[in-house]
Every structure is written in structure tokens, then in C-alpha cells.
PDB file of C-alpha atoms in Angstrom:
ATOM      1  CA  MET U   1      -6.227  12.942 -21.391  1.00 79.00           C
ATOM      2  CA  MET U   2      -2.884  13.786 -19.784  1.00 83.00           C
ATOM      3  CA  LYS U   3      -2.706  17.169 -21.504  1.00 86.00           C
ATOM      4  CA  GLU U   4      -6.241  18.069 -20.416  1.00 91.00           C
ATOM      5  CA  THR U   5      -5.493  16.932 -16.869  1.00 93.00           C
ATOM      6  CA  LEU U   6      -2.322  19.000 -16.554  1.00 91.00           C
ATOM      7  CA  GLU U   7      -3.920  22.102 -18.046  1.00 92.00           C
ATOM      8  CA  PHE U   8      -6.824  21.900 -15.612  1.00 95.00           C
ATOM      9  CA  LEU U   9      -4.708  21.223 -12.513  1.00 95.00           C
ATOM     10  CA  ASN U  10      -2.104  23.847 -13.404  1.00 92.00           C
ATOM     11  CA  ALA U  11      -4.807  26.462 -13.946  1.00 94.00           C
ATOM     12  CA  ARG U  12      -6.390  25.618 -10.623  1.00 95.00           C
ATOM     13  CA  SER U  13      -3.086  25.795  -8.752  1.00 93.00           C
ATOM     14  CA  GLN U  14      -2.425  29.215 -10.271  1.00 93.00           C
ATOM     15  CA  LYS U  15      -5.794  30.481  -9.045  1.00 95.00           C
ATOM     16  CA  ASP U  16      -5.347  28.901  -5.611  1.00 94.00           C
ATOM     17  CA  PRO U  17      -1.714  28.714  -4.392  1.00 91.00           C
ATOM     18  CA  SER U  18      -2.794  26.442  -1.517  1.00 94.00           C
ATOM     19  CA  PHE U  19      -3.958  23.804  -3.998  1.00 94.00           C
ATOM     20  CA  THR U  20      -1.429  21.048  -4.622  1.00 94.00           C
ATOM     21  CA  PHE U  21      -1.699  17.846  -6.627  1.00 95.00           C
ATOM     22  CA  GLU U  22       0.062  14.696  -7.683  1.00 96.00           C
ATOM     23  CA  ILE U  23      -0.501  12.532 -10.750  1.00 95.00           C
ATOM     24  CA  LEU U  24       0.106   8.799 -10.561  1.00 96.00           C
ATOM     25  CA  ILE U  25       0.008   6.975 -13.892  1.00 94.00           C
ATOM     26  CA  VAL U  26      -0.447   3.218 -13.549  1.00 94.00           C
ATOM     27  CA  ASP U  27       0.586   1.097 -16.517  1.00 92.00           C
ATOM     28  CA  ASP U  28      -0.880  -2.399 -16.351  1.00 89.00           C
ATOM     29  CA  GLY U  29       1.851  -4.274 -18.193  1.00 86.00           C
ATOM     30  CA  SER U  30       1.025  -2.699 -21.554  1.00 86.00           C
ATOM     31  CA  GLN U  31       3.102  -3.522 -24.620  1.00 84.00           C
ATOM     32  CA  ASP U  32       2.748  -0.117 -26.235  1.00 85.00           C
ATOM     33  CA  SER U  33       4.557   3.167 -25.572  1.00 84.00           C
ATOM     34  CA  THR U  34       2.482   4.166 -22.520  1.00 84.00           C
ATOM     35  CA  VAL U  35       5.375   4.148 -20.056  1.00 89.00           C
ATOM     36  CA  ARG U  36       7.747   6.002 -22.402  1.00 89.00           C
ATOM     37  CA  VAL U  37       5.187   8.715 -23.140  1.00 88.00           C
ATOM     38  CA  ALA U  38       4.291   9.048 -19.452  1.00 86.00           C
ATOM     39  CA  LEU U  39       7.938   9.393 -18.425  1.00 90.00           C
ATOM     40  CA  GLU U  40       8.583  11.961 -21.141  1.00 89.00           C
ATOM     41  CA  MET U  41       5.603  13.963 -19.904  1.00 84.00           C
ATOM     42  CA  ALA U  42       6.909  13.741 -16.340  1.00 85.00           C
ATOM     43  CA  GLN U  43      10.314  15.038 -17.467  1.00 87.00           C
ATOM     44  CA  LEU U  44       8.729  17.960 -19.319  1.00 85.00           C
ATOM     45  CA  GLU U  45       6.788  18.817 -16.156  1.00 84.00           C
ATOM     46  CA  ALA U  46       9.736  18.242 -13.823  1.00 78.00           C
ATOM     47  CA  ASN U  47       8.441  20.770 -11.289  1.00 80.00           C
ATOM     48  CA  LYS U  48       5.203  18.781 -10.895  1.00 87.00           C
ATOM     49  CA  ASP U  49       4.652  15.655  -8.798  1.00 93.00           C
ATOM     50  CA  ILE U  50       4.145  13.085 -11.560  1.00 93.00           C
ATOM     51  CA  ARG U  51       4.978   9.449 -10.962  1.00 93.00           C
ATOM     52  CA  VAL U  52       4.669   6.314 -13.092  1.00 92.00           C
ATOM     53  CA  LEU U  53       3.891   2.869 -11.690  1.00 93.00           C
ATOM     54  CA  SER U  54       4.420   0.069 -14.218  1.00 92.00           C
ATOM     55  CA  PHE U  55       3.786  -3.672 -13.913  1.00 91.00           C
ATOM     56  CA  GLU U  56       5.748  -6.301 -15.830  1.00 87.00           C
ATOM     57  CA  LYS U  57       2.633  -8.467 -16.205  1.00 88.00           C
ATOM     58  CA  ASN U  58      -0.983  -7.477 -16.705  1.00 88.00           C
ATOM     59  CA  ARG U  59      -3.002  -7.661 -13.477  1.00 88.00           C
ATOM     60  CA  GLY U  60      -6.342  -6.450 -14.789  1.00 89.00           C
ATOM     61  CA  LYS U  61      -7.890  -3.005 -14.444  1.00 91.00           C
ATOM     62  CA  GLY U  62      -8.909  -3.591 -10.839  1.00 93.00           C
ATOM     63  CA  GLY U  63      -5.460  -4.827  -9.881  1.00 94.00           C
ATOM     64  CA  ALA U  64      -3.867  -1.727 -11.400  1.00 94.00           C
ATOM     65  CA  VAL U  65      -6.229   0.626  -9.567  1.00 96.00           C
ATOM     66  CA  ILE U  66      -5.850  -1.198  -6.242  1.00 96.00           C
ATOM     67  CA  GLN U  67      -2.065  -1.062  -6.390  1.00 95.00           C
ATOM     68  CA  GLY U  68      -2.104   2.548  -7.527  1.00 95.00           C
ATOM     69  CA  MET U  69      -4.309   3.548  -4.600  1.00 97.00           C
ATOM     70  CA  HIS U  70      -1.689   2.233  -2.173  1.00 95.00           C
ATOM     71  CA  TYR U  71       0.779   4.828  -3.521  1.00 95.00           C
ATOM     72  CA  THR U  72      -1.491   7.870  -3.424  1.00 96.00           C
ATOM     73  CA  ARG U  73      -0.802  10.636  -0.904  1.00 95.00           C
ATOM     74  CA  GLY U  74      -3.503  13.244  -1.452  1.00 95.00           C
ATOM     75  CA  GLU U  75      -6.364  14.356   0.782  1.00 97.00           C
ATOM     76  CA  TYR U  76      -8.676  13.381  -2.087  1.00 98.00           C
ATOM     77  CA  VAL U  77      -7.962  10.636  -4.610  1.00 98.00           C
ATOM     78  CA  LEU U  78      -9.452  10.617  -8.102  1.00 98.00           C
ATOM     79  CA  MET U  79      -9.590   7.395 -10.091  1.00 96.00           C
ATOM     80  CA  VAL U  80      -9.881   8.213 -13.791  1.00 95.00           C
ATOM     81  CA  ASP U  81      -9.546   6.162 -16.963  1.00 91.00           C
ATOM     82  CA  ALA U  82      -6.828   7.362 -19.326  1.00 85.00           C
ATOM     83  CA  ASP U  83      -8.924   7.109 -22.493  1.00 84.00           C
ATOM     84  CA  GLY U  84     -10.363  10.604 -22.147  1.00 82.00           C
ATOM     85  CA  ALA U  85     -13.988   9.460 -22.221  1.00 84.00           C
ATOM     86  CA  THR U  86     -14.840  11.733 -19.303  1.00 90.00           C
ATOM     87  CA  ARG U  87     -14.187  15.479 -19.037  1.00 92.00           C
ATOM     88  CA  PHE U  88     -11.535  16.062 -16.386  1.00 94.00           C
ATOM     89  CA  SER U  89     -12.907  19.468 -15.401  1.00 94.00           C
ATOM     90  CA  ASP U  90     -15.949  17.675 -13.955  1.00 96.00           C
ATOM     91  CA  LEU U  91     -13.648  17.047 -11.001  1.00 96.00           C
ATOM     92  CA  ASP U  92     -14.790  20.435  -9.660  1.00 96.00           C
ATOM     93  CA  LYS U  93     -18.424  19.448  -9.228  1.00 96.00           C
ATOM     94  CA  MET U  94     -17.434  15.981  -8.015  1.00 97.00           C
ATOM     95  CA  GLU U  95     -15.375  17.592  -5.267  1.00 97.00           C
ATOM     96  CA  VAL U  96     -18.170  20.015  -4.316  1.00 97.00           C
ATOM     97  CA  GLN U  97     -20.689  17.184  -3.966  1.00 97.00           C
ATOM     98  CA  LEU U  98     -18.262  14.946  -2.083  1.00 98.00           C
ATOM     99  CA  LYS U  99     -17.504  17.641   0.466  1.00 97.00           C
ATOM    100  CA  LYS U 100     -21.248  18.056   1.024  1.00 97.00           C
ATOM    101  CA  THR U 101     -21.681  14.314   1.472  1.00 97.00           C
ATOM    102  CA  GLU U 102     -18.637  13.098   3.384  1.00 97.00           C
ATOM    103  CA  LYS U 103     -18.909  12.326   7.064  1.00 97.00           C
ATOM    104  CA  ASP U 104     -16.035  11.816   9.490  1.00 96.00           C
ATOM    105  CA  GLY U 105     -13.601  11.951   6.580  1.00 96.00           C
ATOM    106  CA  LEU U 106     -15.443   9.225   4.653  1.00 98.00           C
ATOM    107  CA  GLY U 107     -17.170   9.543   1.310  1.00 98.00           C
ATOM    108  CA  ILE U 108     -17.180   8.695  -2.401  1.00 98.00           C
ATOM    109  CA  ALA U 109     -18.362  10.733  -5.383  1.00 98.00           C
ATOM    110  CA  VAL U 110     -19.287   8.431  -8.263  1.00 97.00           C
ATOM    111  CA  GLY U 111     -19.243   9.876 -11.767  1.00 95.00           C
ATOM    112  CA  SER U 112     -22.460   8.891 -13.526  1.00 92.00           C
ATOM    113  CA  ARG U 113     -23.508   8.548 -17.161  1.00 87.00           C
ATOM    114  CA  ALA U 114     -27.064   7.533 -16.260  1.00 79.00           C
ATOM    115  CA  HIS U 115     -28.416  10.878 -17.478  1.00 73.00           C
ATOM    116  CA  LEU U 116     -27.152  10.037 -20.974  1.00 70.00           C
ATOM    117  CA  VAL U 117     -29.312   6.914 -21.446  1.00 60.00           C
ATOM    118  CA  GLN U 118     -31.781   8.693 -23.742  1.00 54.00           C
ATOM    119  CA  THR U 119     -29.162  10.627 -25.719  1.00 55.00           C
ATOM    120  CA  ASP U 120     -28.010   9.753 -29.253  1.00 55.00           C
ATOM    121  CA  ALA U 121     -24.684   8.481 -27.888  1.00 51.00           C
ATOM    122  CA  VAL U 122     -26.545   5.566 -26.282  1.00 50.00           C
ATOM    123  CA  VAL U 123     -29.742   5.274 -28.317  1.00 42.00           C
ATOM    124  CA  LYS U 124     -27.790   4.821 -31.578  1.00 48.00           C
ATOM    125  CA  ARG U 125     -25.723   1.965 -30.183  1.00 53.00           C
ATOM    126  CA  SER U 126     -26.387  -1.530 -31.500  1.00 55.00           C
ATOM    127  CA  PHE U 127     -29.332  -3.457 -30.071  1.00 59.00           C
ATOM    128  CA  ILE U 128     -27.089  -6.117 -28.538  1.00 61.00           C
ATOM    129  CA  ARG U 129     -24.901  -3.493 -26.830  1.00 64.00           C
ATOM    130  CA  ASN U 130     -27.891  -1.766 -25.237  1.00 62.00           C
ATOM    131  CA  PHE U 131     -29.469  -5.114 -24.337  1.00 66.00           C
ATOM    132  CA  LEU U 132     -26.318  -6.242 -22.528  1.00 65.00           C
ATOM    133  CA  MET U 133     -26.023  -2.854 -20.783  1.00 65.00           C
ATOM    134  CA  HIS U 134     -29.565  -2.990 -19.409  1.00 68.00           C
ATOM    135  CA  SER U 135     -29.240  -6.675 -18.508  1.00 75.00           C
ATOM    136  CA  PHE U 136     -26.050  -5.991 -16.569  1.00 72.00           C
ATOM    137  CA  HIS U 137     -27.739  -3.146 -14.671  1.00 72.00           C
ATOM    138  CA  LYS U 138     -30.553  -5.529 -13.698  1.00 79.00           C
ATOM    139  CA  ILE U 139     -28.098  -8.137 -12.455  1.00 77.00           C
ATOM    140  CA  VAL U 140     -26.180  -5.497 -10.497  1.00 78.00           C
ATOM    141  CA  TYR U 141     -29.440  -4.400  -8.860  1.00 75.00           C
ATOM    142  CA  ILE U 142     -30.467  -7.953  -7.964  1.00 79.00           C
ATOM    143  CA  LEU U 143     -27.113  -9.256  -6.758  1.00 73.00           C
ATOM    144  CA  GLY U 144     -25.041  -6.265  -5.881  1.00 70.00           C
ATOM    145  CA  ILE U 145     -25.565  -2.541  -5.636  1.00 80.00           C
ATOM    146  CA  ARG U 146     -28.776  -0.615  -5.142  1.00 84.00           C
ATOM    147  CA  GLY U 147     -29.196   3.142  -5.173  1.00 88.00           C
ATOM    148  CA  ILE U 148     -26.433   3.769  -7.740  1.00 91.00           C
ATOM    149  CA  ASP U 149     -27.431   3.990 -11.401  1.00 88.00           C
ATOM    150  CA  ASP U 150     -23.932   3.817 -12.906  1.00 88.00           C
ATOM    151  CA  THR U 151     -21.426   1.620 -11.104  1.00 89.00           C
ATOM    152  CA  GLN U 152     -18.910   1.282 -13.946  1.00 86.00           C
ATOM    153  CA  CYS U 153     -17.965   4.855 -14.858  1.00 90.00           C
ATOM    154  CA  GLY U 154     -14.183   5.200 -14.580  1.00 90.00           C
ATOM    155  CA  PHE U 155     -14.363   8.536 -12.769  1.00 95.00           C
ATOM    156  CA  LYS U 156     -14.617   8.198  -8.995  1.00 97.00           C
ATOM    157  CA  LEU U 157     -13.410  10.504  -6.225  1.00 98.00           C
ATOM    158  CA  PHE U 158     -12.513   9.207  -2.768  1.00 98.00           C
ATOM    159  CA  THR U 159     -11.482  10.858   0.456  1.00 98.00           C
ATOM    160  CA  ARG U 160      -8.092   9.653   1.607  1.00 97.00           C
ATOM    161  CA  LYS U 161      -9.618   7.832   4.593  1.00 97.00           C
ATOM    162  CA  THR U 162     -12.080   6.064   2.307  1.00 98.00           C
ATOM    163  CA  ALA U 163      -9.359   4.885  -0.078  1.00 97.00           C
ATOM    164  CA  ARG U 164      -7.291   3.644   2.871  1.00 96.00           C
ATOM    165  CA  THR U 165     -10.352   1.760   4.146  1.00 97.00           C
ATOM    166  CA  ILE U 166     -11.709   0.186   0.966  1.00 97.00           C
ATOM    167  CA  PHE U 167      -8.736  -0.852  -1.160  1.00 97.00           C
ATOM    168  CA  PRO U 168      -6.928  -3.022   1.415  1.00 96.00           C
ATOM    169  CA  ASN U 169     -10.237  -4.960   1.611  1.00 96.00           C
ATOM    170  CA  MET U 170     -10.397  -5.655  -2.114  1.00 96.00           C
ATOM    171  CA  HIS U 171     -10.303  -9.137  -3.652  1.00 95.00           C
ATOM    172  CA  VAL U 172     -11.285  -8.602  -7.302  1.00 92.00           C
ATOM    173  CA  GLU U 173      -8.762  -7.402  -9.889  1.00 91.00           C
ATOM    174  CA  GLY U 174     -10.841  -7.627 -13.086  1.00 87.00           C
ATOM    175  CA  TRP U 175     -13.277  -5.232 -14.801  1.00 83.00           C
ATOM    176  CA  ILE U 176     -15.933  -5.855 -12.151  1.00 88.00           C
ATOM    177  CA  PHE U 177     -13.817  -4.381  -9.350  1.00 93.00           C
ATOM    178  CA  ASP U 178     -15.968  -1.207  -9.221  1.00 93.00           C
ATOM    179  CA  ILE U 179     -18.827  -3.330  -7.886  1.00 92.00           C
ATOM    180  CA  GLU U 180     -16.762  -4.614  -4.985  1.00 95.00           C
ATOM    181  CA  VAL U 181     -15.537  -1.078  -4.220  1.00 96.00           C
ATOM    182  CA  LEU U 182     -19.127   0.140  -3.883  1.00 95.00           C
ATOM    183  CA  MET U 183     -20.286  -3.026  -2.128  1.00 94.00           C
ATOM    184  CA  ILE U 184     -17.619  -2.579   0.558  1.00 96.00           C
ATOM    185  CA  ALA U 185     -18.555   1.099   0.875  1.00 96.00           C
ATOM    186  CA  GLN U 186     -22.209   0.234   1.407  1.00 94.00           C
ATOM    187  CA  ARG U 187     -21.368  -2.536   3.881  1.00 94.00           C
ATOM    188  CA  LEU U 188     -19.346  -0.001   5.893  1.00 96.00           C
ATOM    189  CA  ARG U 189     -22.035   2.701   5.470  1.00 96.00           C
ATOM    190  CA  ILE U 190     -19.626   5.059   3.745  1.00 97.00           C
ATOM    191  CA  PRO U 191     -21.581   7.957   2.176  1.00 98.00           C
ATOM    192  CA  ILE U 192     -21.844   7.789  -1.624  1.00 97.00           C
ATOM    193  CA  VAL U 193     -23.065  10.527  -3.965  1.00 97.00           C
ATOM    194  CA  GLU U 194     -23.671  10.048  -7.682  1.00 96.00           C
ATOM    195  CA  VAL U 195     -22.700  13.024  -9.850  1.00 96.00           C
ATOM    196  CA  PRO U 196     -23.610  13.406 -13.550  1.00 93.00           C
ATOM    197  CA  VAL U 197     -20.511  13.843 -15.722  1.00 94.00           C
ATOM    198  CA  ALA U 198     -19.857  14.541 -19.393  1.00 90.00           C
ATOM    199  CA  TRP U 199     -18.891  11.432 -21.327  1.00 84.00           C
ATOM    200  CA  GLN U 200     -18.128  10.351 -24.876  1.00 81.00           C
ATOM    201  CA  GLU U 201     -17.589   6.902 -26.311  1.00 73.00           C
ATOM    202  CA  ILE U 202     -13.982   6.272 -27.308  1.00 69.00           C
ATOM    203  CA  ASP U 203     -13.099   3.869 -30.126  1.00 65.00           C
ATOM    204  CA  GLY U 204     -10.402   1.266 -29.619  1.00 57.00           C
ATOM    205  CA  SER U 205     -11.725  -0.438 -26.484  1.00 56.00           C
ATOM    206  CA  LYS U 206     -10.070  -3.765 -25.711  1.00 58.00           C
ATOM    207  CA  VAL U 207     -13.274  -5.067 -24.118  1.00 57.00           C
ATOM    208  CA  SER U 208     -14.976  -7.993 -25.875  1.00 62.00           C
ATOM    209  CA  LEU U 209     -18.650  -7.092 -25.562  1.00 60.00           C
ATOM    210  CA  MET U 210     -20.167 -10.572 -25.251  1.00 66.00           C
ATOM    211  CA  ARG U 211     -17.302 -12.401 -23.542  1.00 73.00           C
ATOM    212  CA  ASP U 212     -16.569  -9.710 -20.968  1.00 71.00           C
ATOM    213  CA  SER U 213     -20.265  -9.092 -20.232  1.00 72.00           C
ATOM    214  CA  ILE U 214     -20.737 -12.765 -19.404  1.00 78.00           C
ATOM    215  CA  GLN U 215     -17.520 -12.826 -17.349  1.00 81.00           C
ATOM    216  CA  MET U 216     -18.568  -9.719 -15.399  1.00 79.00           C
ATOM    217  CA  ALA U 217     -21.962 -11.280 -14.615  1.00 81.00           C
ATOM    218  CA  LEU U 218     -20.265 -14.435 -13.330  1.00 86.00           C
ATOM    219  CA  ASP U 219     -17.763 -12.396 -11.322  1.00 88.00           C
ATOM    220  CA  LEU U 220     -20.597 -10.406  -9.777  1.00 87.00           C
ATOM    221  CA  LEU U 221     -22.293 -13.607  -8.644  1.00 89.00           C
ATOM    222  CA  ILE U 222     -18.994 -14.867  -7.198  1.00 91.00           C
ATOM    223  CA  ILE U 223     -18.449 -11.600  -5.303  1.00 93.00           C
ATOM    224  CA  ARG U 224     -21.932 -11.685  -3.845  1.00 91.00           C
ATOM    225  CA  MET U 225     -21.750 -15.343  -2.791  1.00 93.00           C
ATOM    226  CA  ASN U 226     -18.323 -14.915  -1.186  1.00 95.00           C
ATOM    227  CA  TYR U 227     -19.664 -12.143   1.040  1.00 93.00           C
ATOM    228  CA  ILE U 228     -22.966 -13.897   1.796  1.00 92.00           C
ATOM    229  CA  LEU U 229     -21.160 -17.113   2.785  1.00 95.00           C
ATOM    230  CA  GLY U 230     -18.589 -15.234   4.861  1.00 94.00           C
ATOM    231  CA  ILE U 231     -15.662 -16.438   2.755  1.00 96.00           C
ATOM    232  CA  TRP U 232     -14.702 -12.793   2.248  1.00 95.00           C
ATOM    233  CA  THR U 233     -14.955 -10.375   5.126  1.00 93.00           C
ATOM    234  CA  THR U 234     -14.595  -6.609   5.433  1.00 93.00           C
ATOM    235  CA  GLN U 235     -12.236  -5.105   7.945  1.00 91.00           C
ATOM    236  CA  PRO U 236     -13.874  -2.323   9.980  1.00 88.00           C
ATOM    237  CA  ILE U 237     -13.057   1.350   9.560  1.00 89.00           C
ATOM    238  CA  SER U 238      -9.989   2.291  11.576  1.00 79.00           C
ATOM    239  CA  SER U 239     -10.002   5.473  13.593  1.00 68.00           C
TER     240      SER U 239
END
């Protein structure tokens, strides 16, 4: 994923000298060679703005993204999973759609795999995997987010003002954090556009299908009840 990302961004900066970028790699307390490889890549690309943020202990995917967002400096901020499931060049159409949608510096482009539901990549999955996927979407619709077909795709583009508004309001640090991101955005009436992206399933996921599906459903209920009961509040958009 890192190689694809650098090739795309370098090519774009060569075509448009006014285009600048930074890459922030967030390592969530992994025990593998992620940090070493990331630092070696940063040294090889010493003339590029590449930084590595590493935690001693695992905070969860949401916790890693939230902390990473606090260190970003760009006009637009792309959240992308490092597994390479999405095609990085889809950033172009995400950016085009976000610029059409944003208002007063606020907006989110959500990468979507909803158009792939009838493709072989999804149809040929196991029955239980598809059953849990559709069940989760139903629960999300009932308890959480409406108007967005794919809340969980790890490819989301934010304006800087949006990132600075949403992430300080976050409470959830687990896999379900995407739901709270979009819930806060909808509560604050931040424009959201869903953009179809290319996607492929990557082997080696650390997600336990049954256990994590149940945990995400419970977390979703907790998120919803905390906001309904006023236990969690959302700070207004600052000027």
C-alpha cells in the first residue's frame, strides 16, 4: 500500500507543482516490523514529509485514527487502511466529489463498496459472513446511520475543518468508531457524499467474524443510547 501511495502522490506532485502532501503512518502497538519498515521507507524518501506515530500499547483502530488525526496538517485528510484493500488512486474522484459537496469548509467523502454487493467478491463469501454483513447493516440503519450504504470502508476523506470538528468529539476507540464519526457528522449537519471505490478482500484479517460482529452491534447500541440519554454530547462547530 505504501509503494502505491507514494507512486500516486509523487506523480501528482510532478504534474502539479502546487500540490503538496504528507503521509502519517500510525502504528497501533503492533508487535511486527511495521515501525521499522515505515521508518526505512521514510529514510528512503527523505525529501518527502513522512512521519510515523507509534503507540506502546494497542488502543484499537479507532483510537489510532483519532490520535493520528490530531497530528495531521493538510487541507484535506485521507483516512486509509494500510492493507491495500482499496485502490489509492480513487482519491482523485473522492476529492472531486468532496469539493462539490463541502460547504463552509465542511464535508466528508465516504468510500463505498455498496456497489460490489452483487459481485463475485461478495456473493461467493460464506453464508454466515454475508448474513452477518446484512444483519449489521440493518442494525446500523435502525440504531445509527441512515442515508449511507457503507459506513465501514476504511477510505474516508475529510476537510481539515471537519477533522478538527469531529475527532475531538470522539468517544469510541474500537472497530465501530466509523459509526460515531458519521453520527457526529450528521448531528452537526456536515455534508457527506458516498463515492464508489475499487476494493478487494485481503487475507490475514485479525477480525474474528462472530465475536467482533457481536461486539460491534453492542457498541453501536451503547453509542446510540449514550447520545439519546445525553451522557455524550457534541461540541458545536467552531468558526
